[in-house]
Short mmCIF file of C-alpha atoms in Angstrom, two decimals:
data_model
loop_
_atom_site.label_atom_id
_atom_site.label_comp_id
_atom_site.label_asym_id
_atom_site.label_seq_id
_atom_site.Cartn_x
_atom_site.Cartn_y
_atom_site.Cartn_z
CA UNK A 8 19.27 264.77 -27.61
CA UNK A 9 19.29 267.74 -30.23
CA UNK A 10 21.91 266.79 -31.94
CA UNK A 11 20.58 263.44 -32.59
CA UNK A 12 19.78 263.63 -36.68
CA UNK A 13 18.49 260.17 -37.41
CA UNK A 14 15.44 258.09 -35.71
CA UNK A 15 13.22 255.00 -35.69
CA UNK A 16 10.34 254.97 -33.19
CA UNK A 17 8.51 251.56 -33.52
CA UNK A 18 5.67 250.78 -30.99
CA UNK A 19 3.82 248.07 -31.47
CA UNK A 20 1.17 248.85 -28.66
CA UNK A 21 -0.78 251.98 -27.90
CA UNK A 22 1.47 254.30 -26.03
CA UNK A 23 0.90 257.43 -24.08
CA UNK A 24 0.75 260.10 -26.51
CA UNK A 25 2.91 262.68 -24.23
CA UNK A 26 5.78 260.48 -23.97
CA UNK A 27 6.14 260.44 -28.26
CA UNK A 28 5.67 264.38 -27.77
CA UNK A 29 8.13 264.41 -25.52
CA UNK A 30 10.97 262.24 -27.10
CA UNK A 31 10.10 264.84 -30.79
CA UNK A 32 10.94 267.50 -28.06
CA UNK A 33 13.82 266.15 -27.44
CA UNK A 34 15.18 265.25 -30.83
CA UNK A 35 14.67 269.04 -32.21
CA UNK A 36 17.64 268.60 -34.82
CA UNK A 37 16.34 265.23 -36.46
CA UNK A 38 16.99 265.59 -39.93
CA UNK A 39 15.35 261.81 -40.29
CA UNK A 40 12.64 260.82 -38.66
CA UNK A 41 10.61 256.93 -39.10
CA UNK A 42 7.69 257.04 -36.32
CA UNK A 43 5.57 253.95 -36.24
CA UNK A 44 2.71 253.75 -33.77
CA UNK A 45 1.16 250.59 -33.84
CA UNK A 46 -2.35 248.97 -32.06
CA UNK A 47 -5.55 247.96 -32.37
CA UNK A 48 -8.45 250.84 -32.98
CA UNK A 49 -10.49 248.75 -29.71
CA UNK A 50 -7.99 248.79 -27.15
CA UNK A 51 -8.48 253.12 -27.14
CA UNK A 52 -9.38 253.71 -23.86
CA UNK A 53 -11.14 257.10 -22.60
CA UNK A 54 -7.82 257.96 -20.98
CA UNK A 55 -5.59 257.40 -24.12
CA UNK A 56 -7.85 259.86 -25.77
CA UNK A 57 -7.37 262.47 -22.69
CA UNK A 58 -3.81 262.05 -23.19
CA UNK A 59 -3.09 262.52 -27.00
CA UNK A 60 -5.16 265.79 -26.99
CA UNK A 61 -2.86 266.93 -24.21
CA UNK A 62 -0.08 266.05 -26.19
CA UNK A 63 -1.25 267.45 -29.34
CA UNK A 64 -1.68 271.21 -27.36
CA UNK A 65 1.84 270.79 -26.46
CA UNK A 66 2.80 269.54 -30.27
CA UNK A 67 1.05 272.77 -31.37
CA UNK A 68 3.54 274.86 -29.09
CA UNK A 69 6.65 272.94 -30.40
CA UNK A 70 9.02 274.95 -32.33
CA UNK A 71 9.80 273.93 -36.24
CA UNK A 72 11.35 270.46 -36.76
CA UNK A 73 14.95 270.58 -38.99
CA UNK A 74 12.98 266.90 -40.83
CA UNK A 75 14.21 266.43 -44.11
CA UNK A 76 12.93 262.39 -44.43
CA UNK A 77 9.50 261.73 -42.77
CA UNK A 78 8.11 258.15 -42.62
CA UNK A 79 4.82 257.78 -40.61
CA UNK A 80 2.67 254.59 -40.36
CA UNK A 81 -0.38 253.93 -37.68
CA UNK A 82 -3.69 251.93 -37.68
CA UNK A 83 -4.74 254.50 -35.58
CA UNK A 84 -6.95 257.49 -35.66
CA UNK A 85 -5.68 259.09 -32.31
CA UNK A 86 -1.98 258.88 -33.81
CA UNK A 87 -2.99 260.05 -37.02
CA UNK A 88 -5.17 263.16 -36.04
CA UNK A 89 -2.77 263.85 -32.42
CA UNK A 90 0.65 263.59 -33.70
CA UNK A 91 1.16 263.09 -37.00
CA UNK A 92 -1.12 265.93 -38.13
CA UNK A 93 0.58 268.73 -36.00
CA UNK A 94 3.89 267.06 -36.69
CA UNK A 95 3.09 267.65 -40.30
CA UNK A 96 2.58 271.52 -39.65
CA UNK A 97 6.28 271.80 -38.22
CA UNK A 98 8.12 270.47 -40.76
CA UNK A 99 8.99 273.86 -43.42
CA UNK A 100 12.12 271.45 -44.70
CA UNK A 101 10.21 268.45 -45.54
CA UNK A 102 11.45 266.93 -48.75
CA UNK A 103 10.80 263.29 -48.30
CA UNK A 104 7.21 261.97 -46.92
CA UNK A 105 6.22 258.15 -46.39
CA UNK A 106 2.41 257.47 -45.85
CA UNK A 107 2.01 253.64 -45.02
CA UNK A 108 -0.86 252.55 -43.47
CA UNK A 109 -3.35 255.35 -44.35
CA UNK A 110 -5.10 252.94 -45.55
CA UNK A 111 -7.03 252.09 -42.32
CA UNK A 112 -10.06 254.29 -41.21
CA UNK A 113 -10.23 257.71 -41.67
CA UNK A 114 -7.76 258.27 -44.58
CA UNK A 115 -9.62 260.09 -46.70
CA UNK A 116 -9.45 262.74 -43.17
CA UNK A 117 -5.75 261.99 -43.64
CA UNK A 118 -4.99 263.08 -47.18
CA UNK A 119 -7.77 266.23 -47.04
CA UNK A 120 -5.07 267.34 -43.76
CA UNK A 121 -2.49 266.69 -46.18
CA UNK A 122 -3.84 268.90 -48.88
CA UNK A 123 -4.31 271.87 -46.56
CA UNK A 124 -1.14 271.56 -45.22
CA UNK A 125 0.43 271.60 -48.41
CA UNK A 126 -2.08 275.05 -49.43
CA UNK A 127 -0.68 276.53 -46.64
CA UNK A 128 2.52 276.43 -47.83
CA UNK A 129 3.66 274.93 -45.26
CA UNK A 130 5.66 271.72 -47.08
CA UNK A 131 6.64 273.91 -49.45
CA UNK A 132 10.26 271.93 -50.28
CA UNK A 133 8.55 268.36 -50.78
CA UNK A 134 9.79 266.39 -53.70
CA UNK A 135 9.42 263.05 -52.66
CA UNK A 136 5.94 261.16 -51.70
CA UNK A 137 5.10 256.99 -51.14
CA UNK A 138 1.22 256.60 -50.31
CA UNK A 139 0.29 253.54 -48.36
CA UNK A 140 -2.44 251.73 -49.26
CA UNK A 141 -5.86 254.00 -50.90
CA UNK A 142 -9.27 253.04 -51.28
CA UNK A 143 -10.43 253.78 -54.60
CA UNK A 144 -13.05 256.78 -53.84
CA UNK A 145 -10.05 258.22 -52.02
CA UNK A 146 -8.07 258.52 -55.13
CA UNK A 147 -10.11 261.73 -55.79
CA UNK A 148 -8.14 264.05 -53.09
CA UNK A 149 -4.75 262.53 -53.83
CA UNK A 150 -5.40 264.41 -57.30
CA UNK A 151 -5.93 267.10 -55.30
CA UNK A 152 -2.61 266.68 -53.34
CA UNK A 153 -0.74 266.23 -56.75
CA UNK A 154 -2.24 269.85 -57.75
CA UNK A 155 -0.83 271.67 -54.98
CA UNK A 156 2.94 270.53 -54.69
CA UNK A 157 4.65 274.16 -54.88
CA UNK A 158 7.56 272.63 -57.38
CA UNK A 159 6.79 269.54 -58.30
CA UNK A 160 7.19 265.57 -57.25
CA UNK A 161 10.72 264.02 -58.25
CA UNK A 162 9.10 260.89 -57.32
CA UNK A 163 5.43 259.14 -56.41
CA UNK A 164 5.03 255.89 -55.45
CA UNK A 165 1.36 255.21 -55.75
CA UNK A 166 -0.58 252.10 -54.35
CA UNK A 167 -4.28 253.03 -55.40
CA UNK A 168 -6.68 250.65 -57.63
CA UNK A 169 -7.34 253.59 -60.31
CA UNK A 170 -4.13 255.35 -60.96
CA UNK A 171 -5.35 256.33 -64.47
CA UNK A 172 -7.35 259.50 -62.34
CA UNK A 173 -3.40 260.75 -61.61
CA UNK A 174 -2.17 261.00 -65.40
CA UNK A 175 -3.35 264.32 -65.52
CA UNK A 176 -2.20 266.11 -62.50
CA UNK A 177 0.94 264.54 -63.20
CA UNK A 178 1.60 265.60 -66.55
CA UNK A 179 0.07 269.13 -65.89
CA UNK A 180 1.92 269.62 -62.71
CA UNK A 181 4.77 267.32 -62.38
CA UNK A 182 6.42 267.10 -66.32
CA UNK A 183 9.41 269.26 -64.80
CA UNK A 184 10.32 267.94 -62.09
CA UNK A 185 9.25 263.94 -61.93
CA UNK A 186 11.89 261.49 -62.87
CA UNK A 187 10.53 258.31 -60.72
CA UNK A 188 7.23 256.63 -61.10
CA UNK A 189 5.74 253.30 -59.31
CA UNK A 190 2.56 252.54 -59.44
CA UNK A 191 1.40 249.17 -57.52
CA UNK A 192 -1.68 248.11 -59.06
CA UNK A 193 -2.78 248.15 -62.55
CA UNK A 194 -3.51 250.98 -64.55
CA UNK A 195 -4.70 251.26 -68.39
CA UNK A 196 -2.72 251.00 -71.51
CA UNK A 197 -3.51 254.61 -72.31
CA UNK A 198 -2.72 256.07 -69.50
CA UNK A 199 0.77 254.59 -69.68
CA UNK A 200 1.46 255.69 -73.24
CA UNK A 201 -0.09 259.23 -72.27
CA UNK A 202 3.17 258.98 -69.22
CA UNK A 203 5.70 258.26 -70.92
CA UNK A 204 4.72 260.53 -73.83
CA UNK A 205 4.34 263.55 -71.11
CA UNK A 206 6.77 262.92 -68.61
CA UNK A 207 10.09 263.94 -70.11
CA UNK A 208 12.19 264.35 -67.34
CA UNK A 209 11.05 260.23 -66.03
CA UNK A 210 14.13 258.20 -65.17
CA UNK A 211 12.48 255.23 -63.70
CA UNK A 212 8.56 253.59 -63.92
CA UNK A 213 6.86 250.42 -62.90
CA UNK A 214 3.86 249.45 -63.53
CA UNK A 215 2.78 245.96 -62.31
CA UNK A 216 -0.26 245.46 -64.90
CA UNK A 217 -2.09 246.59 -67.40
CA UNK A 218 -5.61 246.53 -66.94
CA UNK A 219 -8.40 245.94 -69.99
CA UNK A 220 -7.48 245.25 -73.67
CA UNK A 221 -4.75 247.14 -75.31
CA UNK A 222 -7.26 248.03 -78.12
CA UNK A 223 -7.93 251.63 -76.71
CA UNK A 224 -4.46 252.73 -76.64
CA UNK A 225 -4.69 252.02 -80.92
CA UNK A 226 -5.17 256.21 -81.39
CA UNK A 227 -1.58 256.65 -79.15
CA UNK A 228 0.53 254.30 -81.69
CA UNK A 229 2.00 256.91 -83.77
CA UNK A 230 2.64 259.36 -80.74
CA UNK A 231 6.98 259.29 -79.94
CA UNK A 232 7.63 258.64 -75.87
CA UNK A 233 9.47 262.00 -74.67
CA UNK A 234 11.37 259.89 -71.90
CA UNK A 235 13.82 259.56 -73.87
CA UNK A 236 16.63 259.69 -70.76
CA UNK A 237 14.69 256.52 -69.07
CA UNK A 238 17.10 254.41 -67.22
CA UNK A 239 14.89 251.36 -65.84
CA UNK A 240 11.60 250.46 -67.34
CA UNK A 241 9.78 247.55 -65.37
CA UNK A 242 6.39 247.03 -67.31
CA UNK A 243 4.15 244.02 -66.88
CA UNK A 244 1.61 243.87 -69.85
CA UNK A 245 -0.33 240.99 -68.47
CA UNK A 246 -2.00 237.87 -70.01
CA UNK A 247 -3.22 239.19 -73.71
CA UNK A 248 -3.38 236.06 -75.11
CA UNK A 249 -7.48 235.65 -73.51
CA UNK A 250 -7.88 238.80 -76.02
CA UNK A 251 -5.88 237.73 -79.20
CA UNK A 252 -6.37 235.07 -81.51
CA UNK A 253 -3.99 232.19 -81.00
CA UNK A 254 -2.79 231.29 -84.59
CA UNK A 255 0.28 232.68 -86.26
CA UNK A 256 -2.15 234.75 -88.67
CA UNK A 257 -4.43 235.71 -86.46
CA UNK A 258 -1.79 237.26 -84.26
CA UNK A 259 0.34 238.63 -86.86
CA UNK A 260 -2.71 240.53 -87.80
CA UNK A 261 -3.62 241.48 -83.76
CA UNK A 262 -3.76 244.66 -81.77
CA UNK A 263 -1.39 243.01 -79.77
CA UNK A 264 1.05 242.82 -82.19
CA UNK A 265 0.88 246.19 -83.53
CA UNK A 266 1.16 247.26 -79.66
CA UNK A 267 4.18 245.48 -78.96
CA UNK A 268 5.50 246.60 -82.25
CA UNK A 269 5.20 249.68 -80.74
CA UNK A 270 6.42 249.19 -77.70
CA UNK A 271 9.88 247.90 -79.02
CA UNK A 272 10.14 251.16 -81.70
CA UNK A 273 10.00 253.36 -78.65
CA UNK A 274 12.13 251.18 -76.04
CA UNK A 275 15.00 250.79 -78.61
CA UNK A 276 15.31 254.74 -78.47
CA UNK A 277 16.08 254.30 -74.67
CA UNK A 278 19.71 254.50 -75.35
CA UNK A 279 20.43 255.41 -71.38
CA UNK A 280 18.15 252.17 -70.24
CA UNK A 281 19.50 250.22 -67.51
CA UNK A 282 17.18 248.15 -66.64
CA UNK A 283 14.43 246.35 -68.65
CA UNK A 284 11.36 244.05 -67.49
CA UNK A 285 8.82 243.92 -70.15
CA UNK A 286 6.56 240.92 -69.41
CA UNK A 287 3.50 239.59 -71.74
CA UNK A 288 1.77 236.16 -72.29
CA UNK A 289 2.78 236.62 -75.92
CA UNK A 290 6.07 238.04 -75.17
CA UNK A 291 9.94 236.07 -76.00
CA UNK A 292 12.72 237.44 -76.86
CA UNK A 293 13.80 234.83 -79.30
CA UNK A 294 15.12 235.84 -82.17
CA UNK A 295 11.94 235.02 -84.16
CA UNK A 296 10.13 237.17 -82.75
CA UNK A 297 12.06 239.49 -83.71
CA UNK A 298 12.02 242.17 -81.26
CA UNK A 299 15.65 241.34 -79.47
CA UNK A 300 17.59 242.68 -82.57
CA UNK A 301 15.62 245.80 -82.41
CA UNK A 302 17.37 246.59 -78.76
CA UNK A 303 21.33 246.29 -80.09
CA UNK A 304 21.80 250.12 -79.15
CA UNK A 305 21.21 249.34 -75.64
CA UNK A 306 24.94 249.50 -75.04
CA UNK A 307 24.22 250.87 -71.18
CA UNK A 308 21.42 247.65 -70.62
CA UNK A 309 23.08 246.11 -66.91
CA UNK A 310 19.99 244.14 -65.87
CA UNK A 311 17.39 242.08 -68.19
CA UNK A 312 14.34 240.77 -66.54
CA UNK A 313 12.46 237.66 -68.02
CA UNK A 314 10.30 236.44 -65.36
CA UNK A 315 7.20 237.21 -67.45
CA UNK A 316 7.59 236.39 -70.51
CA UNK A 317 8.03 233.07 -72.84
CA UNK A 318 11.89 232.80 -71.75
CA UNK A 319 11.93 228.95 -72.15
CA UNK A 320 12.41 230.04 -76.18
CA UNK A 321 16.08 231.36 -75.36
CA UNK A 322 18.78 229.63 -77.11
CA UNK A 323 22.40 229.77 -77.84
CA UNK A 324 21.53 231.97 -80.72
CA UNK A 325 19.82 235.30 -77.97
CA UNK A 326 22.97 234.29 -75.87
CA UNK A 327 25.43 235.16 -78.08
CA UNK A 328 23.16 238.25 -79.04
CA UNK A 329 23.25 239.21 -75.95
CA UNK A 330 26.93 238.55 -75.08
CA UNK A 331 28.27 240.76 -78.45
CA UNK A 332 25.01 243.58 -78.48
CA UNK A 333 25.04 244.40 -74.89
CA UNK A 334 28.95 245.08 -73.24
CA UNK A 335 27.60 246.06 -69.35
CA UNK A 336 25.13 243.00 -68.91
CA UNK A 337 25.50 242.36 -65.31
CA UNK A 338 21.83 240.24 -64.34
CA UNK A 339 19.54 238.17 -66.13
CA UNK A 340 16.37 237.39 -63.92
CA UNK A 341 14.72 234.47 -65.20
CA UNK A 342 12.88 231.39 -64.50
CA UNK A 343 12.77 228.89 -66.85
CA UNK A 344 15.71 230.08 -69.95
CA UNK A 345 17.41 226.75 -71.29
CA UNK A 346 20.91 225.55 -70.14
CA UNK A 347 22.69 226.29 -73.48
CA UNK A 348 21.68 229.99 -73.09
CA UNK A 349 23.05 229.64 -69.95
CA UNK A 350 25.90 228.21 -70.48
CA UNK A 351 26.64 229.82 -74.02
CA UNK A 352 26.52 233.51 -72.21
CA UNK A 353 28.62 232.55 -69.54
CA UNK A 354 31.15 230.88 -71.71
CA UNK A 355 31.16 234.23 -73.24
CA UNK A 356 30.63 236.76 -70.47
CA UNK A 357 30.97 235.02 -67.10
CA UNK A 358 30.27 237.97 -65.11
CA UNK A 359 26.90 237.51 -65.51
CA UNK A 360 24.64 236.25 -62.50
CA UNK A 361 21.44 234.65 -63.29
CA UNK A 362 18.48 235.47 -60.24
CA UNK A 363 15.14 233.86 -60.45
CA UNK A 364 13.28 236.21 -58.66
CA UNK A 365 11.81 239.37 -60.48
CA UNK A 366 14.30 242.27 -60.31
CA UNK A 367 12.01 244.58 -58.87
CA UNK A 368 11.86 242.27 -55.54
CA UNK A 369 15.84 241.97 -55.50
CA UNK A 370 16.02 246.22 -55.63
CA UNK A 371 13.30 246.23 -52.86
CA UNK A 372 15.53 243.63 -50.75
CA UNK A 373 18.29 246.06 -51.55
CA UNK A 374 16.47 248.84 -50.61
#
């Protein structure tokens, strides 16, 4: 099968290591490659062992593989240290890598291989990198990965509990070159004002939750974002209202405030934004509030996302905003908006489709 360019190898039970050697063998011109090798650590025999280190001296003969896209997920060490690592050593082309479930035993082992295959030069076209699951004294050598990408990450998709340790490597190594950014766990306030002040070339971020009080981020207020080309912006600020007093005076006076003030100065210079989710326990986008009139030049806005924040406040008054501020509104995800805004923005744009799930989980379905 060599001219056979695109693959999906699923095994949900241990299987002999020389038949997956075999079948890469095989497929020498896969350009696409998804290799799953499922199981359960206890049912390793002695012989399953005997047999993956015979087929890892024949990966270790195996010519270069054409890969462009690598996905690789296993629970298993054998896999991991037998297959995938070898696999890893063949693949000069490699721009697209998918770690899932490193996240088992032995992935620290996992991402040091990693690093010295990258030092080796030897993935020297990789652009594009989704980690599986980290623990968080393992976050330590993914900096290390970050540091040695020969041109820089376009994208990172990055699962780990401390993601404020990558902010660094990133902006030192990756300002150039990375345009997409999802982190799945929570990171700080400063470390996502520090991103999108030193990521210029960022097209798309996420970032599930911020983590602590926004009070340490106060020194960053006066600092302009240089993402200035960001297309979709999903952002979940979290419950602030534990840290800010709840009267009107109180919070006109809060941290809180003067961050979200912030937030809205630098998102209305997103002229090229797509698609917005900003969620916060203080958060509406009524027009009291008065941050929905500071986003009328968001003429290219296609998808709004409300799921987190106070959207039972919308009215007739934000729907008609919304109809005559923003011309390409396709989606409004939302979960509890009144039926006049409803029905007032569909009187006046009824292209409009209203989802009540979170965007982000639509574009994964998508995906």
């Amino acid at each position: 099968m060599p001219h056979l360019e695109s693959l999906g190898l699923k095994c949900d039970a241990l299987v002999n290591g020389n038949v997956v050697q075999q079948v890469l063998s095989l497929c020498s011109g896969l350009k696409c490659l998804s290799l799953r090798l499922l199981g359960y650590p206890s049912s390793v025999q002695k012989k399953d062992l005997q047999e993956y280190r015979q087929a890892r001296g024949m990966m270790e003969t195996m010519s270069e593989m054409q890969l462009h896209e690598l996905s690789l997920d296993t629970s298993l060490k054998i896999c991991r240290e037998n297959i995938f690592h070898p696999l890893l050593e063949r693949c000069p082309r490699l721009e697209k890598l998918e770690l899932e479930s490193i996240y088992y035993g032995h992935n620290e082992l996992a991402l040091q291989h990693l690093v010295k295959t990258l030092k080796e030069n030897k993935l020297s076209r990789l652009r594009h990198l989704t980690m599986g699951g980290l623990y968080s004294d393992q976050e330590t050598v993914l900096v290390e990965v970050l540091s040695h990408v020969a041109c820089g990450f376009e994208t990172l998709i990055f699962p780990g509990k401390n993601g404020n340790l990558v902010v660094q490597p990133l902006i030192q190594f990756h300002s150039r070159t990375l345009a997409r950014l999802d982190f799945r766990r929570a990171i700080s306030f400063p470390s996502l004002l520090r991103l999108m002040i030193g990521l210029p070339c960022l097209r798309t971020i996420t970032v599930p939750e911020i983590d602590g009080k926004p009070h340490a981020a106060v020194s960053l207020l006066d600092m302009q974002w240089g993402c200035l080309d960001l297309r979709c912006l999903r952002l979940n600020l979290g419950e602030w209202r534990r840290y800010a007093a709840i009267s009107r005076e109180g919070w006109m006076h809060s941290v809180e405030k003067a961050v979200l003030d912030y937030l809205f100065l630098e998102v209305a210079k997103l002229t090229s934004l797509q698609e917005l989710s900003i969620g916060s326990g203080q958060l509406s986008f009524c027009m009291s509030m008065g941050y929905l009139e500071q986003l009328a030049g968001l003429k290219q806005l296609e998808i709004l996302d409300l799921t987190h924040t106070q959207d039972e406040d919308l009215g007739v008054y934000e729907a008609q905003w919304m109809a005559e501020n923003w011309p390409r509104l396709l989606q409004i995800h939302e979960q509890h908006t009144s039926t006049s805004f409803k029905e007032t923005l569909l009187k006046k744009r009824p292209g409009v489709e209203f989802f009540k799930e979170p965007s982000y989980n639509a574009q994964l379905s998508d995906d």
